[in-house]
Amino acid sequence: MINQEHIKQDLRYIGEILKSGDSLSVKNPEVGFISVDKGNVGKSGNGLQHIIEQRFEKDGKSIDEISAVLALVMNATEDGKVSRNVEIFQGEKDIGTFDIEKNGIISFVSKTRDGKDEKFVITGFDDFSKKDEAGAAIEAVIANNSYAPEFVIVKEQVVATLASAYILHLDELKRNLEKNDSKKVNQELKKIEPYKKSEELKDFFEKSKNQTSAHNPLTDYTVLDVDGMSVECKTGLISGMKNAVRHVMQLQNEVERLTEENERLKNQSKIHSKNHSHSNGWER
């Protein structure tokens, strides 16, 4: 059973954490206090931003669904039951994890942070064995909160996080192009693909143009924190996303050019090697 008043409160908490960057501690009856952090995206991602990135890239969830999952992960962290206790000992210290489950959603919690006894949410996701229960919970949260201001604020923060993740992927793609690492280039291109294909993100950006506020990060000057680096979007996240799409198209063209050049050089090297062998009487 989902307590919608608790969900609204959880949505408020999530909006505050994502906007301010301040962590919030909740007390689970079984494991005690657990920290819920804004976290970050990318390779070392964790916390709320990691949940957003992973649920979009790996699960293909919509903005509404991701917003609902965040609320349900917060709810499970506070009121859920431990479904799995993984013990990993370093000496006498247990540095393992908890799976805390409620409504088919798992809050994945570390027992320590940097060697200290501090529990914190690493990520959150649907319990694979309870997909129907999780799906029903997600739909119920959306149905009861889709127009609530708390939900709208969380959706805006989800979009901002996805924009940060997208820019991070572009930066990683550029670095791998400079290194001529075709394997990692292809990996990044695959990660970028869902962002390019998402009609929902485009629609959300277009709808956000009509919103009026003192400062709308989607249309006004804003600064994104991308893995500790500040990125300026002078005319908001909407134009920033458009510029990013143009940039990735240029990068893809460069990947194709480098691939063709690499193939040409390989063929040239084979011809040269064959001619050299023949001239020295090595060929049989």
Short mmCIF file of C-alpha atoms in Angstrom, two decimals:
data_model
loop_
_atom_site.label_atom_id
_atom_site.label_comp_id
_atom_site.label_asym_id
_atom_site.label_seq_id
_atom_site.Cartn_x
_atom_site.Cartn_y
_atom_site.Cartn_z
CA MET A 1 0.00 0.00 0.00
CA ILE A 2 1.36 3.40 -1.01
CA ASN A 3 0.83 6.32 1.32
CA GLN A 4 0.52 9.22 -1.15
CA GLU A 5 1.12 11.85 1.54
CA HIS A 6 4.45 10.20 2.33
CA ILE A 7 5.24 10.09 -1.39
CA LYS A 8 4.56 13.84 -1.71
CA GLN A 9 6.91 14.43 1.22
CA ASP A 10 9.54 12.21 -0.41
CA LEU A 11 9.19 14.18 -3.67
CA ARG A 12 9.79 17.41 -1.72
CA TYR A 13 12.91 15.90 -0.14
CA ILE A 14 14.25 14.76 -3.52
CA GLY A 15 13.63 18.14 -5.12
CA GLU A 16 15.50 19.87 -2.28
CA ILE A 17 18.44 17.45 -2.42
CA LEU A 18 18.84 17.75 -6.20
CA LYS A 19 18.49 21.54 -6.18
CA SER A 20 20.68 22.32 -3.16
CA GLY A 21 23.13 19.42 -3.22
CA ASP A 22 22.61 18.95 0.52
CA SER A 23 22.27 15.38 1.80
CA LEU A 24 19.36 14.14 3.90
CA SER A 25 19.44 11.38 6.52
CA VAL A 26 16.44 9.12 7.07
CA LYS A 27 16.06 6.47 9.75
CA ASN A 28 15.20 2.95 8.64
CA PRO A 29 13.72 0.79 11.46
CA GLU A 30 16.04 -2.12 10.67
CA VAL A 31 19.38 -0.52 9.80
CA GLY A 32 19.28 2.97 11.36
CA PHE A 33 20.27 6.24 9.71
CA ILE A 34 20.94 6.26 5.95
CA SER A 35 22.22 9.23 3.94
CA VAL A 36 20.48 10.13 0.68
CA ASP A 37 22.80 12.25 -1.49
CA LYS A 38 22.55 14.14 -4.75
CA GLY A 39 25.54 12.08 -5.85
CA ASN A 40 26.87 12.33 -9.38
CA VAL A 41 26.72 10.85 -12.88
CA GLY A 42 29.44 9.04 -14.80
CA LYS A 43 31.80 6.17 -14.02
CA SER A 44 31.92 6.75 -10.27
CA GLY A 45 28.25 7.71 -10.08
CA ASN A 46 26.10 7.18 -7.01
CA GLY A 47 23.10 8.69 -5.26
CA LEU A 48 20.03 10.26 -6.87
CA GLN A 49 21.81 11.46 -10.01
CA HIS A 50 23.20 7.96 -10.62
CA ILE A 51 19.67 6.53 -10.30
CA ILE A 52 18.42 9.03 -12.90
CA GLU A 53 21.23 8.27 -15.34
CA GLN A 54 21.01 4.48 -14.99
CA ARG A 55 17.23 4.22 -15.18
CA PHE A 56 17.26 6.31 -18.36
CA GLU A 57 20.22 4.63 -20.10
CA LYS A 58 19.78 1.04 -18.94
CA ASP A 59 16.02 0.73 -18.42
CA GLY A 60 14.71 3.28 -20.93
CA LYS A 61 12.37 4.79 -18.36
CA SER A 62 10.52 8.02 -19.09
CA ILE A 63 11.02 11.25 -17.16
CA ASP A 64 7.79 10.63 -15.23
CA GLU A 65 8.81 7.06 -14.43
CA ILE A 66 12.27 8.10 -13.23
CA SER A 67 10.73 10.80 -11.01
CA ALA A 68 8.38 8.21 -9.52
CA VAL A 69 11.22 5.73 -8.97
CA LEU A 70 13.18 8.39 -7.05
CA ALA A 71 10.23 8.90 -4.69
CA LEU A 72 9.79 5.15 -4.23
CA VAL A 73 13.52 4.64 -3.56
CA MET A 74 13.37 7.34 -0.89
CA ASN A 75 10.25 5.69 0.55
CA ALA A 76 11.91 2.26 0.59
CA THR A 77 15.04 3.68 2.22
CA GLU A 78 12.98 5.03 5.09
CA ASP A 79 10.28 2.38 5.54
CA GLY A 80 11.39 -0.72 3.60
CA LYS A 81 12.57 -4.09 4.86
CA VAL A 82 16.01 -5.60 4.28
CA SER A 83 15.59 -8.23 1.54
CA ARG A 84 19.30 -9.03 1.25
CA ASN A 85 22.27 -8.46 3.55
CA VAL A 86 25.62 -8.84 1.78
CA GLU A 87 28.49 -9.17 4.25
CA ILE A 88 31.99 -8.31 3.02
CA PHE A 89 34.59 -8.13 5.77
CA GLN A 90 37.83 -6.17 5.84
CA GLY A 91 39.30 -7.36 9.09
CA GLU A 92 36.42 -7.04 11.52
CA LYS A 93 34.58 -4.31 9.58
CA ASP A 94 31.62 -5.23 7.39
CA ILE A 95 31.85 -3.09 4.23
CA GLY A 96 29.00 -4.86 2.45
CA THR A 97 25.60 -3.67 1.26
CA PHE A 98 21.88 -3.87 2.01
CA ASP A 99 19.00 -4.34 -0.41
CA ILE A 100 16.07 -2.54 1.21
CA GLU A 101 12.79 -3.32 -0.55
CA LYS A 102 9.31 -1.83 -0.61
CA ASN A 103 6.61 -1.81 -3.32
CA GLY A 104 8.87 -3.82 -5.63
CA ILE A 105 11.58 -1.14 -5.53
CA ILE A 106 15.05 -1.73 -4.07
CA SER A 107 17.19 0.89 -2.37
CA PHE A 108 20.78 -0.33 -2.67
CA VAL A 109 22.69 0.88 0.40
CA SER A 110 26.36 0.76 1.29
CA LYS A 111 27.19 0.04 4.94
CA THR A 112 30.30 2.25 4.95
CA ARG A 113 31.67 5.31 3.21
CA ASP A 114 35.43 5.83 2.83
CA GLY A 115 36.06 3.36 5.65
CA LYS A 116 33.67 5.12 8.04
CA ASP A 117 30.48 3.70 9.52
CA GLU A 118 28.12 5.77 7.38
CA LYS A 119 25.33 4.11 5.41
CA PHE A 120 24.33 5.79 2.14
CA VAL A 121 22.19 5.10 -0.93
CA ILE A 122 24.32 4.04 -3.90
CA THR A 123 21.47 3.47 -6.34
CA GLY A 124 17.90 2.21 -6.68
CA PHE A 125 15.98 0.05 -9.15
CA ASP A 126 13.05 -2.30 -9.76
CA ASP A 127 13.25 -5.71 -8.10
CA PHE A 128 13.60 -8.02 -11.12
CA SER A 129 11.43 -10.65 -9.43
CA LYS A 130 8.68 -8.10 -8.65
CA LYS A 131 8.38 -6.19 -11.94
CA ASP A 132 4.58 -6.12 -11.85
CA GLU A 133 4.46 -4.78 -8.30
CA ALA A 134 7.11 -2.15 -9.08
CA GLY A 135 5.33 -1.14 -12.30
CA ALA A 136 2.02 -0.71 -10.49
CA ALA A 137 3.70 1.40 -7.78
CA ILE A 138 5.36 3.64 -10.38
CA GLU A 139 2.06 4.12 -12.24
CA ALA A 140 0.24 4.93 -8.98
CA VAL A 141 2.79 7.62 -8.05
CA ILE A 142 2.49 9.22 -11.49
CA ALA A 143 -1.32 9.07 -11.52
CA ASN A 144 -1.59 10.76 -8.12
CA ASN A 145 1.20 13.32 -8.47
CA SER A 146 1.82 14.18 -12.14
CA TYR A 147 0.44 17.73 -11.74
CA ALA A 148 1.69 18.32 -8.20
CA PRO A 149 4.35 21.07 -7.93
CA GLU A 150 6.64 18.68 -6.03
CA PHE A 151 6.56 16.24 -8.95
CA VAL A 152 7.13 18.97 -11.55
CA ILE A 153 10.21 20.21 -9.66
CA VAL A 154 11.65 16.69 -9.54
CA LYS A 155 11.01 16.26 -13.29
CA GLU A 156 12.93 19.48 -13.99
CA GLN A 157 15.84 18.19 -11.93
CA VAL A 158 15.72 14.85 -13.75
CA VAL A 159 16.05 16.67 -17.09
CA ALA A 160 18.92 18.81 -15.75
CA THR A 161 20.72 15.67 -14.56
CA LEU A 162 20.25 13.95 -17.93
CA ALA A 163 21.65 17.05 -19.65
CA SER A 164 24.71 16.84 -17.36
CA ALA A 165 25.14 13.13 -18.12
CA TYR A 166 24.84 13.78 -21.85
CA ILE A 167 27.50 16.50 -21.79
CA LEU A 168 29.76 14.20 -19.77
CA HIS A 169 29.40 11.49 -22.42
CA LEU A 170 30.29 14.01 -25.13
CA ASP A 171 33.43 15.04 -23.23
CA GLU A 172 34.42 11.38 -22.84
CA LEU A 173 33.76 10.77 -26.52
CA LYS A 174 36.00 13.69 -27.46
CA ARG A 175 38.83 12.41 -25.23
CA ASN A 176 38.63 8.93 -26.76
CA LEU A 177 38.59 10.39 -30.26
CA GLU A 178 41.77 12.30 -29.48
CA LYS A 179 43.33 9.04 -28.26
CA ASN A 180 42.05 7.25 -31.39
CA ASP A 181 40.53 4.59 -29.12
CA SER A 182 37.83 3.21 -31.44
CA LYS A 183 36.51 0.68 -28.90
CA LYS A 184 35.77 3.33 -26.26
CA VAL A 185 34.47 5.72 -28.91
CA ASN A 186 31.88 3.14 -29.94
CA GLN A 187 30.98 2.52 -26.29
CA GLU A 188 30.30 6.22 -25.73
CA LEU A 189 28.30 6.50 -28.95
CA LYS A 190 26.03 3.70 -27.68
CA LYS A 191 25.53 5.52 -24.39
CA ILE A 192 24.68 8.74 -26.22
CA GLU A 193 22.13 7.10 -28.52
CA PRO A 194 19.17 7.08 -26.03
CA TYR A 195 19.57 10.83 -25.48
CA LYS A 196 19.46 11.55 -29.21
CA LYS A 197 16.43 9.31 -29.77
CA SER A 198 14.36 10.54 -26.83
CA GLU A 199 11.39 12.41 -28.28
CA GLU A 200 10.17 12.87 -24.72
CA LEU A 201 13.21 14.95 -23.80
CA LYS A 202 12.66 17.12 -26.87
CA ASP A 203 8.96 17.51 -26.03
CA PHE A 204 9.74 18.36 -22.42
CA PHE A 205 12.22 21.02 -23.50
CA GLU A 206 9.68 22.54 -25.89
CA LYS A 207 6.95 22.63 -23.22
CA SER A 208 9.38 24.18 -20.76
CA LYS A 209 9.90 27.14 -23.10
CA ASN A 210 6.41 28.33 -22.21
CA GLN A 211 6.96 28.16 -18.45
CA THR A 212 7.34 31.51 -16.71
CA SER A 213 9.53 31.96 -13.67
CA ALA A 214 12.09 34.37 -12.27
CA HIS A 215 14.79 32.04 -13.51
CA ASN A 216 14.10 29.00 -15.66
CA PRO A 217 17.27 26.89 -16.03
CA LEU A 218 15.87 25.31 -19.19
CA THR A 219 15.69 28.63 -21.05
CA ASP A 220 17.83 31.05 -19.02
CA TYR A 221 21.53 31.21 -18.21
CA THR A 222 22.53 28.30 -16.00
CA VAL A 223 25.64 26.43 -14.95
CA LEU A 224 25.83 22.64 -14.81
CA ASP A 225 28.12 20.75 -12.49
CA VAL A 226 29.53 17.95 -14.65
CA ASP A 227 31.73 15.62 -12.59
CA GLY A 228 33.22 18.54 -10.64
CA MET A 229 33.57 20.76 -13.70
CA SER A 230 31.32 23.78 -14.31
CA VAL A 231 29.74 24.00 -17.77
CA GLU A 232 27.99 27.22 -18.82
CA CYS A 233 24.72 27.12 -20.77
CA LYS A 234 24.29 30.78 -21.67
CA THR A 235 20.77 30.41 -23.03
CA GLY A 236 19.62 27.48 -20.91
CA LEU A 237 19.61 23.71 -21.10
CA ILE A 238 17.38 23.62 -24.19
CA SER A 239 19.87 25.37 -26.44
CA GLY A 240 22.68 23.56 -24.63
CA MET A 241 21.15 20.22 -25.60
CA LYS A 242 20.74 21.37 -29.23
CA ASN A 243 24.39 22.43 -29.34
CA ALA A 244 25.38 19.10 -27.81
CA VAL A 245 23.44 17.23 -30.53
CA ARG A 246 25.23 19.24 -33.24
CA HIS A 247 28.52 18.50 -31.51
CA VAL A 248 27.94 14.74 -31.37
CA MET A 249 27.01 14.71 -35.07
CA GLN A 250 30.33 16.38 -35.84
CA LEU A 251 32.10 13.84 -33.64
CA GLN A 252 30.36 10.94 -35.40
CA ASN A 253 31.48 12.30 -38.77
CA GLU A 254 35.02 12.50 -37.39
CA VAL A 255 34.77 8.88 -36.15
CA GLU A 256 33.76 7.75 -39.65
CA ARG A 257 36.61 9.73 -41.22
CA LEU A 258 39.17 8.28 -38.79
CA THR A 259 37.84 4.75 -39.33
CA GLU A 260 38.17 5.10 -43.10
CA GLU A 261 41.66 6.59 -42.73
CA ASN A 262 42.69 3.78 -40.40
CA GLU A 263 41.45 1.17 -42.92
CA ARG A 264 43.30 2.91 -45.76
CA LEU A 265 46.55 2.91 -43.75
CA LYS A 266 46.12 -0.79 -42.92
CA ASN A 267 45.69 -1.68 -46.59
CA GLN A 268 48.64 0.50 -47.53
CA SER A 269 50.77 -1.22 -44.90
CA LYS A 270 49.80 -4.68 -46.22
CA ILE A 271 50.74 -3.73 -49.79
CA HIS A 272 54.06 -2.29 -48.62
CA SER A 273 54.82 -5.41 -46.56
CA LYS A 274 54.00 -7.70 -49.49
CA ASN A 275 56.19 -5.75 -51.93
CA HIS A 276 59.05 -5.71 -49.44
CA SER A 277 58.82 -9.47 -48.92
CA HIS A 278 58.78 -10.12 -52.68
CA SER A 279 61.81 -7.93 -53.33
CA ASN A 280 63.81 -9.89 -50.74
CA GLY A 281 62.77 -13.29 -52.11
CA TRP A 282 60.75 -14.21 -49.02
CA GLU A 283 57.46 -14.85 -50.71
CA ARG A 284 56.57 -18.47 -51.47
#
